[in-house]
Short mmCIF file of C-alpha atoms in Angstrom, two decimals:
data_model
loop_
_atom_site.label_atom_id
_atom_site.label_comp_id
_atom_site.label_asym_id
_atom_site.label_seq_id
_atom_site.Cartn_x
_atom_site.Cartn_y
_atom_site.Cartn_z
CA UNK A 1 83.43 -183.43 47.88
CA UNK A 2 85.69 -181.78 50.22
CA UNK A 3 85.90 -182.76 54.02
CA UNK A 4 84.33 -180.66 56.63
CA UNK A 5 86.90 -178.68 58.83
CA UNK A 6 85.57 -180.62 61.86
CA UNK A 7 87.06 -184.03 60.73
CA UNK A 8 90.39 -183.01 59.36
CA UNK A 9 92.99 -185.55 59.54
CA UNK A 10 95.87 -185.40 61.95
CA UNK A 11 99.47 -185.00 60.80
CA UNK A 12 102.12 -187.60 61.44
CA UNK A 13 103.30 -187.36 65.05
CA UNK A 14 106.47 -188.32 66.78
CA UNK A 15 104.58 -191.38 68.40
CA UNK A 16 103.84 -192.75 64.92
CA UNK A 17 107.56 -192.48 63.88
CA UNK A 18 108.60 -194.22 67.13
CA UNK A 19 106.08 -197.03 66.36
CA UNK A 20 107.40 -197.44 62.92
CA UNK A 21 110.86 -197.82 64.34
CA UNK A 22 109.52 -200.60 66.81
CA UNK A 23 107.77 -202.40 63.81
CA UNK A 24 111.20 -202.57 61.97
CA UNK A 25 112.99 -203.74 65.12
CA UNK A 26 110.39 -206.29 66.04
CA UNK A 27 110.31 -207.77 62.48
CA UNK A 28 114.18 -207.88 62.35
CA UNK A 29 114.15 -209.97 65.64
CA UNK A 30 111.08 -212.04 65.23
CA UNK A 31 111.42 -213.23 61.60
CA UNK A 32 114.72 -214.97 62.06
CA UNK A 33 113.60 -216.47 65.17
CA UNK A 34 110.28 -217.83 63.56
CA UNK A 35 112.37 -219.35 60.64
CA UNK A 36 114.64 -221.18 63.06
CA UNK A 37 112.38 -222.26 65.97
CA UNK A 38 109.04 -224.29 65.37
CA UNK A 39 107.63 -223.03 68.85
CA UNK A 40 107.32 -219.57 67.41
CA UNK A 41 104.48 -220.86 65.07
CA UNK A 42 102.37 -221.23 68.17
CA UNK A 43 103.51 -218.05 69.81
CA UNK A 44 102.54 -216.12 66.82
CA UNK A 45 99.13 -217.72 66.44
CA UNK A 46 98.32 -217.06 70.00
CA UNK A 47 99.68 -213.67 69.80
CA UNK A 48 97.67 -212.69 66.88
CA UNK A 49 94.47 -213.69 68.44
CA UNK A 50 95.38 -212.15 71.88
CA UNK A 51 96.44 -208.92 70.40
CA UNK A 52 93.40 -208.84 68.15
CA UNK A 53 91.27 -208.32 71.40
CA UNK A 54 93.81 -206.03 72.88
CA UNK A 55 94.85 -203.91 69.95
CA UNK A 56 98.23 -202.15 70.44
CA UNK A 57 98.44 -200.18 67.48
CA UNK A 58 99.01 -196.86 65.77
CA UNK A 59 96.73 -195.00 63.35
CA UNK A 60 98.09 -193.01 60.52
CA UNK A 61 96.22 -190.24 58.99
CA UNK A 62 93.62 -190.28 61.79
CA UNK A 63 90.31 -188.47 61.57
CA UNK A 64 89.83 -188.34 65.36
CA UNK A 65 86.32 -186.94 65.43
CA UNK A 66 84.92 -189.48 62.55
CA UNK A 67 82.49 -191.69 64.02
CA UNK A 68 82.85 -194.53 61.32
CA UNK A 69 84.07 -198.03 62.20
CA UNK A 70 87.64 -197.04 61.36
CA UNK A 71 89.38 -193.64 61.56
CA UNK A 72 92.52 -194.05 59.66
CA UNK A 73 95.19 -196.55 58.51
CA UNK A 74 95.85 -198.92 61.46
CA UNK A 75 98.75 -201.14 62.09
CA UNK A 76 99.76 -202.91 65.22
CA UNK A 77 101.15 -205.85 66.87
CA UNK A 78 98.64 -208.13 65.39
CA UNK A 79 100.12 -207.33 62.07
CA UNK A 80 103.61 -207.79 63.38
CA UNK A 81 102.77 -211.28 64.22
CA UNK A 82 100.76 -212.11 61.09
CA UNK A 83 103.67 -210.84 58.83
CA UNK A 84 106.23 -212.90 60.97
CA UNK A 85 104.08 -215.92 60.54
CA UNK A 86 103.64 -215.49 56.80
CA UNK A 87 107.34 -214.98 56.26
CA UNK A 88 108.04 -218.15 58.31
CA UNK A 89 105.78 -220.18 56.36
CA UNK A 90 107.47 -219.38 53.18
CA UNK A 91 110.95 -219.47 54.27
CA UNK A 92 111.35 -221.66 57.25
CA UNK A 93 112.79 -225.16 56.44
CA UNK A 94 110.14 -227.01 58.22
CA UNK A 95 107.37 -225.29 56.25
CA UNK A 96 109.08 -226.26 53.02
CA UNK A 97 108.19 -229.78 53.71
CA UNK A 98 104.49 -228.72 54.00
CA UNK A 99 102.18 -227.60 51.34
CA UNK A 100 101.00 -224.09 51.63
CA UNK A 101 97.37 -223.70 50.42
CA UNK A 102 96.50 -220.57 48.54
CA UNK A 103 93.08 -221.81 47.41
CA UNK A 104 90.16 -222.28 49.83
CA UNK A 105 86.57 -223.61 49.54
CA UNK A 106 85.19 -220.13 49.65
CA UNK A 107 87.95 -218.32 47.53
CA UNK A 108 85.54 -217.07 44.84
CA UNK A 109 83.29 -215.04 47.14
CA UNK A 110 86.53 -213.94 49.09
CA UNK A 111 87.80 -212.47 45.99
CA UNK A 112 84.63 -210.87 44.80
CA UNK A 113 83.88 -209.30 48.08
CA UNK A 114 87.41 -207.73 48.36
CA UNK A 115 87.41 -206.72 44.74
CA UNK A 116 84.08 -205.01 45.07
CA UNK A 117 85.10 -203.26 48.30
CA UNK A 118 88.28 -201.99 46.29
CA UNK A 119 86.16 -200.85 43.44
CA UNK A 120 83.80 -198.70 45.60
CA UNK A 121 86.76 -196.44 46.53
CA UNK A 122 86.14 -194.82 43.22
CA UNK A 123 82.47 -194.35 43.86
CA UNK A 124 82.72 -193.32 47.44
CA UNK A 125 81.67 -189.98 48.90
CA UNK A 126 85.11 -189.69 50.68
CA UNK A 127 87.56 -192.07 48.92
CA UNK A 128 90.16 -192.13 51.84
CA UNK A 129 87.50 -193.36 54.20
CA UNK A 130 86.79 -196.17 52.01
CA UNK A 131 90.57 -196.83 51.87
CA UNK A 132 90.57 -197.05 55.55
CA UNK A 133 87.72 -199.56 55.74
CA UNK A 134 89.51 -201.63 53.02
CA UNK A 135 92.76 -201.69 54.86
CA UNK A 136 91.00 -203.53 57.76
CA UNK A 137 89.52 -206.17 55.30
CA UNK A 138 93.03 -206.74 53.96
CA UNK A 139 94.41 -207.30 57.45
CA UNK A 140 91.47 -209.62 58.21
CA UNK A 141 92.15 -211.65 55.05
CA UNK A 142 95.85 -211.87 56.03
CA UNK A 143 94.89 -213.54 59.33
CA UNK A 144 92.40 -215.91 57.39
CA UNK A 145 95.18 -217.22 55.32
CA UNK A 146 97.57 -217.70 58.36
CA UNK A 147 94.91 -219.64 60.14
CA UNK A 148 93.84 -221.64 57.02
CA UNK A 149 97.52 -222.99 56.62
CA UNK A 150 98.14 -223.40 60.34
CA UNK A 151 96.22 -226.41 61.53
CA UNK A 152 97.97 -229.51 60.43
CA UNK A 153 97.20 -231.93 63.00
CA UNK A 154 95.08 -232.72 66.05
CA UNK A 155 97.83 -231.24 68.30
CA UNK A 156 97.48 -227.91 66.47
CA UNK A 157 93.66 -227.99 66.69
CA UNK A 158 93.90 -228.75 70.40
CA UNK A 159 96.29 -225.73 70.76
CA UNK A 160 93.67 -223.49 69.20
CA UNK A 161 91.00 -224.73 71.67
CA UNK A 162 93.36 -224.19 74.59
CA UNK A 163 93.96 -220.52 73.18
CA UNK A 164 90.13 -219.85 73.09
CA UNK A 165 90.05 -221.03 76.92
CA UNK A 166 92.94 -218.82 77.78
CA UNK A 167 91.38 -215.89 76.11
CA UNK A 168 88.12 -216.52 78.02
CA UNK A 169 89.81 -216.61 81.34
CA UNK A 170 91.59 -213.36 80.17
CA UNK A 171 88.04 -211.87 79.38
CA UNK A 172 86.68 -212.90 82.65
CA UNK A 173 89.79 -211.25 84.44
CA UNK A 174 88.97 -207.99 82.54
CA UNK A 175 85.34 -208.19 83.72
CA UNK A 176 86.51 -208.56 87.38
CA UNK A 177 88.79 -205.54 86.77
CA UNK A 178 86.22 -203.44 85.30
CA UNK A 179 83.86 -204.00 88.16
CA UNK A 180 86.07 -203.99 91.14
CA UNK A 181 89.09 -201.97 90.10
CA UNK A 182 88.21 -199.54 87.18
CA UNK A 183 84.56 -198.87 88.30
CA UNK A 184 83.15 -199.63 84.94
CA UNK A 185 79.81 -201.43 84.86
CA UNK A 186 78.54 -202.98 82.64
CA UNK A 187 81.99 -204.15 82.00
CA UNK A 188 83.39 -203.81 78.54
CA UNK A 189 86.91 -205.18 78.84
CA UNK A 190 89.16 -204.13 75.76
CA UNK A 191 86.01 -203.25 73.68
CA UNK A 192 84.44 -199.88 73.27
CA UNK A 193 81.07 -201.19 74.25
CA UNK A 194 79.75 -204.11 76.26
CA UNK A 195 77.86 -205.50 73.44
CA UNK A 196 81.15 -206.13 71.55
CA UNK A 197 82.52 -208.03 74.46
CA UNK A 198 79.20 -210.18 74.70
CA UNK A 199 79.43 -211.04 70.92
CA UNK A 200 83.15 -211.84 71.09
CA UNK A 201 82.74 -213.93 74.16
CA UNK A 202 79.83 -215.87 73.03
CA UNK A 203 81.87 -216.86 69.89
CA UNK A 204 84.42 -218.55 72.24
CA UNK A 205 81.69 -219.90 74.56
CA UNK A 206 80.08 -221.90 71.74
CA UNK A 207 83.52 -223.53 70.90
CA UNK A 208 84.08 -224.55 74.43
CA UNK A 209 80.69 -225.84 74.98
CA UNK A 210 80.86 -227.92 71.84
CA UNK A 211 84.19 -229.44 73.05
CA UNK A 212 82.88 -230.08 76.56
CA UNK A 213 79.78 -231.90 75.14
CA UNK A 214 81.75 -234.01 72.73
CA UNK A 215 85.40 -234.27 73.17
CA UNK A 216 85.81 -236.59 76.17
CA UNK A 217 83.87 -239.67 77.09
CA UNK A 218 84.13 -238.71 80.75
CA UNK A 219 82.24 -236.08 82.59
CA UNK A 220 85.16 -235.14 84.62
CA UNK A 221 88.79 -235.72 83.73
CA UNK A 222 91.74 -233.38 83.50
CA UNK A 223 90.73 -231.85 80.22
CA UNK A 224 86.99 -231.56 81.02
CA UNK A 225 87.43 -229.91 84.26
CA UNK A 226 89.41 -227.00 82.48
CA UNK A 227 86.60 -226.94 79.87
CA UNK A 228 83.96 -226.50 82.78
CA UNK A 229 86.02 -223.81 84.33
CA UNK A 230 86.40 -221.88 80.94
CA UNK A 231 82.71 -222.27 80.03
CA UNK A 232 81.57 -220.89 83.51
CA UNK A 233 83.98 -217.99 83.14
CA UNK A 234 82.83 -217.36 79.71
CA UNK A 235 79.00 -217.37 80.54
CA UNK A 236 79.57 -215.12 83.49
CA UNK A 237 81.48 -212.84 81.23
CA UNK A 238 78.60 -212.72 78.86
CA UNK A 239 75.98 -212.23 81.45
CA UNK A 240 77.80 -209.37 83.20
CA UNK A 241 77.66 -207.35 80.05
CA UNK A 242 73.89 -207.10 80.67
CA UNK A 243 73.56 -207.38 76.88
CA UNK A 244 69.95 -208.43 76.00
CA UNK A 245 71.08 -209.89 72.63
CA UNK A 246 74.00 -211.72 74.39
CA UNK A 247 71.97 -213.32 76.89
CA UNK A 248 69.35 -214.37 74.36
CA UNK A 249 71.71 -215.61 71.83
CA UNK A 250 73.62 -217.66 74.52
CA UNK A 251 70.60 -219.87 75.09
CA UNK A 252 70.02 -220.18 71.26
CA UNK A 253 73.58 -221.21 70.53
CA UNK A 254 73.80 -223.67 73.28
CA UNK A 255 70.55 -225.23 72.05
CA UNK A 256 72.01 -225.55 68.69
CA UNK A 257 75.10 -227.25 69.88
CA UNK A 258 73.17 -229.86 71.90
CA UNK A 259 71.20 -230.85 68.90
CA UNK A 260 74.18 -231.03 66.56
CA UNK A 261 76.43 -233.07 69.02
CA UNK A 262 73.31 -235.68 69.38
CA UNK A 263 73.14 -235.83 65.55
CA UNK A 264 76.81 -237.24 65.45
CA UNK A 265 77.37 -240.97 65.27
CA UNK A 266 78.90 -241.78 68.71
CA UNK A 267 79.30 -244.36 71.41
CA UNK A 268 76.56 -244.79 73.87
CA UNK A 269 78.88 -243.69 76.74
CA UNK A 270 79.28 -240.30 75.27
CA UNK A 271 75.26 -240.00 74.94
CA UNK A 272 75.20 -240.78 78.74
CA UNK A 273 77.90 -238.30 79.40
CA UNK A 274 76.07 -235.54 77.46
CA UNK A 275 72.85 -236.21 79.39
CA UNK A 276 74.72 -235.93 82.56
CA UNK A 277 76.51 -232.73 81.43
CA UNK A 278 73.00 -231.03 80.50
CA UNK A 279 71.52 -232.10 83.97
CA UNK A 280 74.48 -230.76 85.68
CA UNK A 281 74.25 -227.38 84.00
CA UNK A 282 70.60 -227.16 84.70
CA UNK A 283 71.25 -227.86 88.46
CA UNK A 284 74.23 -225.40 88.62
CA UNK A 285 72.14 -222.69 86.78
CA UNK A 286 69.43 -222.53 89.35
CA UNK A 287 71.43 -220.82 92.25
CA UNK A 288 73.20 -218.71 89.52
CA UNK A 289 70.03 -217.41 88.20
CA UNK A 290 68.89 -216.47 91.74
CA UNK A 291 71.89 -213.92 91.71
CA UNK A 292 71.87 -212.76 88.00
CA UNK A 293 68.11 -212.97 87.10
CA UNK A 294 67.13 -209.70 88.97
CA UNK A 295 69.48 -207.38 87.03
CA UNK A 296 68.66 -209.20 83.76
CA UNK A 297 64.91 -208.43 84.35
CA UNK A 298 65.64 -204.96 85.26
CA UNK A 299 67.85 -204.50 82.05
CA UNK A 300 65.02 -205.79 79.86
CA UNK A 301 62.36 -203.60 81.85
CA UNK A 302 64.43 -200.34 81.90
CA UNK A 303 65.86 -200.42 78.33
CA UNK A 304 65.17 -197.16 76.77
CA UNK A 305 62.68 -197.06 73.91
CA UNK A 306 64.83 -194.40 72.26
CA UNK A 307 67.49 -196.82 71.65
CA UNK A 308 65.15 -198.95 69.46
CA UNK A 309 63.67 -195.78 67.80
CA UNK A 310 66.99 -194.58 66.93
CA UNK A 311 68.27 -197.86 65.40
CA UNK A 312 65.08 -198.01 63.24
CA UNK A 313 65.67 -194.45 62.09
CA UNK A 314 69.44 -195.29 61.14
CA UNK A 315 68.08 -198.36 59.21
CA UNK A 316 65.43 -196.20 57.29
CA UNK A 317 68.39 -193.87 56.52
CA UNK A 318 70.50 -196.75 55.36
CA UNK A 319 67.70 -197.82 53.04
CA UNK A 320 67.62 -194.17 51.41
CA UNK A 321 71.39 -194.16 50.89
CA UNK A 322 71.37 -197.50 49.15
CA UNK A 323 68.38 -196.55 46.99
CA UNK A 324 69.93 -193.26 45.94
CA UNK A 325 73.40 -194.68 45.29
CA UNK A 326 73.55 -197.91 43.32
CA UNK A 327 77.14 -198.69 44.52
CA UNK A 328 76.29 -197.10 47.99
CA UNK A 329 77.90 -194.22 49.59
CA UNK A 330 81.24 -196.03 50.09
CA UNK A 331 82.81 -198.36 52.41
CA UNK A 332 83.18 -196.63 55.90
CA UNK A 333 81.20 -193.68 54.48
CA UNK A 334 77.97 -194.08 56.37
CA UNK A 335 78.87 -191.82 59.37
CA UNK A 336 79.89 -189.13 56.92
CA UNK A 337 76.61 -189.46 54.98
CA UNK A 338 74.51 -189.54 57.90
CA UNK A 339 75.98 -186.22 59.47
CA UNK A 340 76.71 -184.11 56.57
CA UNK A 341 74.08 -185.14 54.05
CA UNK A 342 70.26 -184.94 54.44
CA UNK A 343 69.88 -188.61 55.39
CA UNK A 344 70.18 -187.90 59.04
CA UNK A 345 67.82 -184.97 59.51
CA UNK A 346 65.40 -186.79 61.57
CA UNK A 347 68.08 -188.29 63.99
CA UNK A 348 69.36 -186.67 67.02
CA UNK A 349 73.20 -185.77 66.83
CA UNK A 350 74.08 -188.64 69.20
CA UNK A 351 72.33 -191.32 66.88
CA UNK A 352 74.28 -190.20 63.82
CA UNK A 353 77.08 -192.71 64.32
CA UNK A 354 76.71 -195.96 62.46
CA UNK A 355 73.84 -198.08 61.57
CA UNK A 356 73.27 -200.97 64.19
CA UNK A 357 72.27 -203.41 61.43
CA UNK A 358 75.15 -204.99 59.44
CA UNK A 359 72.87 -205.86 56.55
CA UNK A 360 71.50 -202.28 56.24
CA UNK A 361 74.94 -200.88 56.78
CA UNK A 362 76.28 -202.92 53.79
CA UNK A 363 73.34 -201.77 51.76
CA UNK A 364 74.05 -198.12 52.52
CA UNK A 365 77.83 -198.32 51.92
CA UNK A 366 78.00 -200.77 49.18
CA UNK A 367 74.67 -200.95 47.52
CA UNK A 368 72.68 -204.11 46.75
CA UNK A 369 75.74 -205.78 45.21
CA UNK A 370 77.86 -205.35 48.41
CA UNK A 371 75.09 -206.64 50.83
CA UNK A 372 74.52 -209.49 48.62
CA UNK A 373 78.26 -210.40 48.45
CA UNK A 374 78.48 -210.07 52.18
CA UNK A 375 75.45 -212.46 52.82
CA UNK A 376 76.88 -214.91 50.31
CA UNK A 377 80.30 -214.77 51.72
CA UNK A 378 79.37 -215.41 55.29
CA UNK A 379 76.73 -217.99 54.30
CA UNK A 380 79.45 -219.68 52.30
CA UNK A 381 81.54 -220.30 55.54
CA UNK A 382 78.42 -221.56 57.29
CA UNK A 383 77.73 -223.95 54.30
CA UNK A 384 81.43 -225.36 54.55
CA UNK A 385 80.89 -226.10 58.18
CA UNK A 386 77.40 -227.83 57.51
CA UNK A 387 78.74 -229.98 54.72
CA UNK A 388 81.53 -231.13 56.98
CA UNK A 389 79.21 -231.75 60.06
CA UNK A 390 76.75 -233.76 57.86
CA UNK A 391 79.25 -236.47 57.54
CA UNK A 392 78.40 -237.31 61.20
CA UNK A 393 81.75 -238.86 61.93
CA UNK A 394 82.74 -238.32 65.59
CA UNK A 395 85.97 -236.44 66.10
CA UNK A 396 87.72 -233.37 67.33
CA UNK A 397 87.53 -231.58 63.87
CA UNK A 398 83.80 -232.06 63.73
CA UNK A 399 83.21 -230.97 67.30
CA UNK A 400 85.31 -227.83 66.55
CA UNK A 401 83.30 -227.21 63.30
CA UNK A 402 80.04 -227.38 65.37
CA UNK A 403 81.24 -224.62 67.70
CA UNK A 404 82.24 -222.35 64.83
CA UNK A 405 79.14 -223.04 62.95
CA UNK A 406 77.11 -221.76 65.93
CA UNK A 407 79.17 -218.86 66.25
CA UNK A 408 78.57 -217.88 62.61
CA UNK A 409 74.71 -218.33 62.84
CA UNK A 410 74.40 -216.36 65.84
CA UNK A 411 76.82 -213.84 64.37
CA UNK A 412 74.32 -213.50 61.56
CA UNK A 413 71.52 -212.90 64.07
CA UNK A 414 73.40 -210.41 66.13
CA UNK A 415 74.14 -208.56 63.04
CA UNK A 416 70.43 -207.59 62.73
CA UNK A 417 70.84 -205.73 65.97
CA UNK A 418 74.51 -204.52 65.92
CA UNK A 419 77.22 -203.65 63.64
CA UNK A 420 79.88 -205.63 65.73
CA UNK A 421 81.10 -207.56 62.66
CA UNK A 422 83.02 -204.10 61.72
CA UNK A 423 84.65 -203.93 65.10
CA UNK A 424 88.20 -204.90 64.38
CA UNK A 425 88.39 -207.53 67.35
CA UNK A 426 85.33 -209.09 65.91
CA UNK A 427 86.45 -208.89 62.31
CA UNK A 428 89.70 -210.59 63.00
CA UNK A 429 88.35 -213.20 65.26
CA UNK A 430 85.57 -214.11 62.58
CA UNK A 431 88.25 -214.44 59.69
CA UNK A 432 90.45 -216.54 61.83
CA UNK A 433 87.64 -218.92 62.90
CA UNK A 434 86.81 -218.95 59.08
CA UNK A 435 90.16 -219.93 58.23
CA UNK A 436 90.04 -222.76 60.85
CA UNK A 437 86.92 -224.09 59.61
CA UNK A 438 87.76 -223.89 56.01
CA UNK A 439 90.79 -226.07 56.56
CA UNK A 440 89.09 -228.95 58.74
CA UNK A 441 88.08 -231.07 55.88
CA UNK A 442 91.50 -231.11 54.68
CA UNK A 443 93.10 -231.68 57.91
CA UNK A 444 90.80 -234.57 58.52
CA UNK A 445 91.78 -236.14 55.13
CA UNK A 446 95.40 -235.63 56.00
CA UNK A 447 95.06 -237.08 59.37
CA UNK A 448 93.24 -240.11 58.10
CA UNK A 449 95.70 -240.65 55.39
CA UNK A 450 98.59 -240.27 57.94
CA UNK A 451 96.85 -242.91 60.15
CA UNK A 452 96.32 -245.25 57.39
CA UNK A 453 100.07 -244.91 56.27
CA UNK A 454 101.00 -245.61 59.81
CA UNK A 455 98.99 -248.62 59.98
CA UNK A 456 100.45 -249.76 56.60
CA UNK A 457 104.16 -249.22 57.80
CA UNK A 458 103.35 -251.12 61.06
CA UNK A 459 101.71 -253.92 59.03
CA UNK A 460 104.73 -254.13 56.63
CA UNK A 461 107.06 -254.19 59.62
CA UNK A 462 105.23 -256.94 61.30
CA UNK A 463 105.21 -258.94 58.07
CA UNK A 464 108.84 -258.39 57.44
CA UNK A 465 109.68 -259.33 61.05
CA UNK A 466 107.48 -262.49 60.76
CA UNK A 467 109.45 -263.56 57.54
CA UNK A 468 112.74 -263.07 59.14
CA UNK A 469 111.75 -265.46 62.11
CA UNK A 470 110.48 -267.92 59.82
CA UNK A 471 113.76 -267.95 57.81
CA UNK A 472 115.89 -268.15 61.05
CA UNK A 473 114.09 -271.41 62.21
CA UNK A 474 115.79 -274.71 62.63
CA UNK A 475 115.23 -275.63 58.96
CA UNK A 476 115.73 -272.33 57.60
CA UNK A 477 119.42 -272.58 57.01
CA UNK A 478 119.42 -276.33 55.45
CA UNK A 479 120.10 -276.33 51.68
CA UNK A 480 117.16 -277.60 49.58
CA UNK A 481 117.31 -281.29 48.69
CA UNK A 482 120.20 -282.08 51.33
CA UNK A 483 119.08 -284.47 54.08
CA UNK A 484 119.31 -283.48 57.76
CA UNK A 485 122.52 -284.47 59.55
CA UNK A 486 122.05 -287.48 61.78
CA UNK A 487 123.42 -290.78 62.53
CA UNK A 488 124.91 -292.52 59.44
CA UNK A 489 123.07 -295.74 58.50
CA UNK A 490 125.22 -298.82 58.10
#
């Protein structure tokens, strides 16, 4: 099937050649630096996440007018940093002392999903569009592998949490810039739509809230004060988007976290701290609601009915695509099928973009096999988190898992209203969090083993020191059987 003339691909341009030169120059500088210096590990990890939500990239073979979730082969600074990190993990002397893990608890479904998406290139309506979609999945898998191997200690885990807090403050800054400088409201930050910003920020909010509830025994200390500030900035960011789904899922996610943190075995002082934190949040929310509740109510009352009707119509069209094509119309081909095939005849031109339902979208593009693999893959990561949390041991790893599990459950629910999972910022963030949560059980085992080895070394050192003191006593140097020197008897 040939491409319509309206969506022809752009030829290679000078800016793309320049970006390719910058890529070579950056890698030539960053890779040796990362191999030599350990601090580059954290620079790359923070950079991957930060640049994922602020994509600085180039698009090759771009189809500018195409309305799918990706319009060409994208490559950017996020990929620079991921490549740098991967090379450093394989070549740096410090990493040679650490085992790199290629297998993970969800590896079978990860492989099957990738393999099936690759296979559907052959069955896609427009194969090059499917290649574009596959390239995004490969990039996300690379970030998953880096994240899965990055966390080795509690210090690494805390660094990730601080990165989450830092990105939350950055999102809040973007909201202020949108409203007061750029004249954009509802704010959307670096996302194409405010719903994407709400989905992304809620994922971070759930992690911060879980850590705030469970990390410290004190309601206010140096760390907790930063958590409070980060949570406030994150909630204001989500509310400012006026996303109805974002507002509803914020309350649902916080309720899940409260229930799961009370489920853990913990000291009484932490329980008291949690009750105090919940009470404080209720008190603080009362004046805040007086300010933000009116626009929220107005948003729910004035939401156009046409929006829901267009989503329903796109879902019906998705069902027809999956029914007519066993393997689907092809990854990233929905927008082509809805615009150039009869499936979108009943939809207005502005509604023929992409299905706002991630499961129907998978069914349309990848058929029943594809949507099943997607559901199993994402459920697999949730199961990994659930099994880890059910051990009920209190610790930073388990608290972090509670936040990620909540983010994944809410992501499922939001997926019935939005296609945000396919947005590159959400895709990369999701697979980074999946890599982190898949590593937590291993990290905890390694940490407990390290703590036990350290205790054994301390015990052995204490025993050795005690023996040496005993041997250096008043009778230690006297030969066996020889009487002590004293006054000679006459």
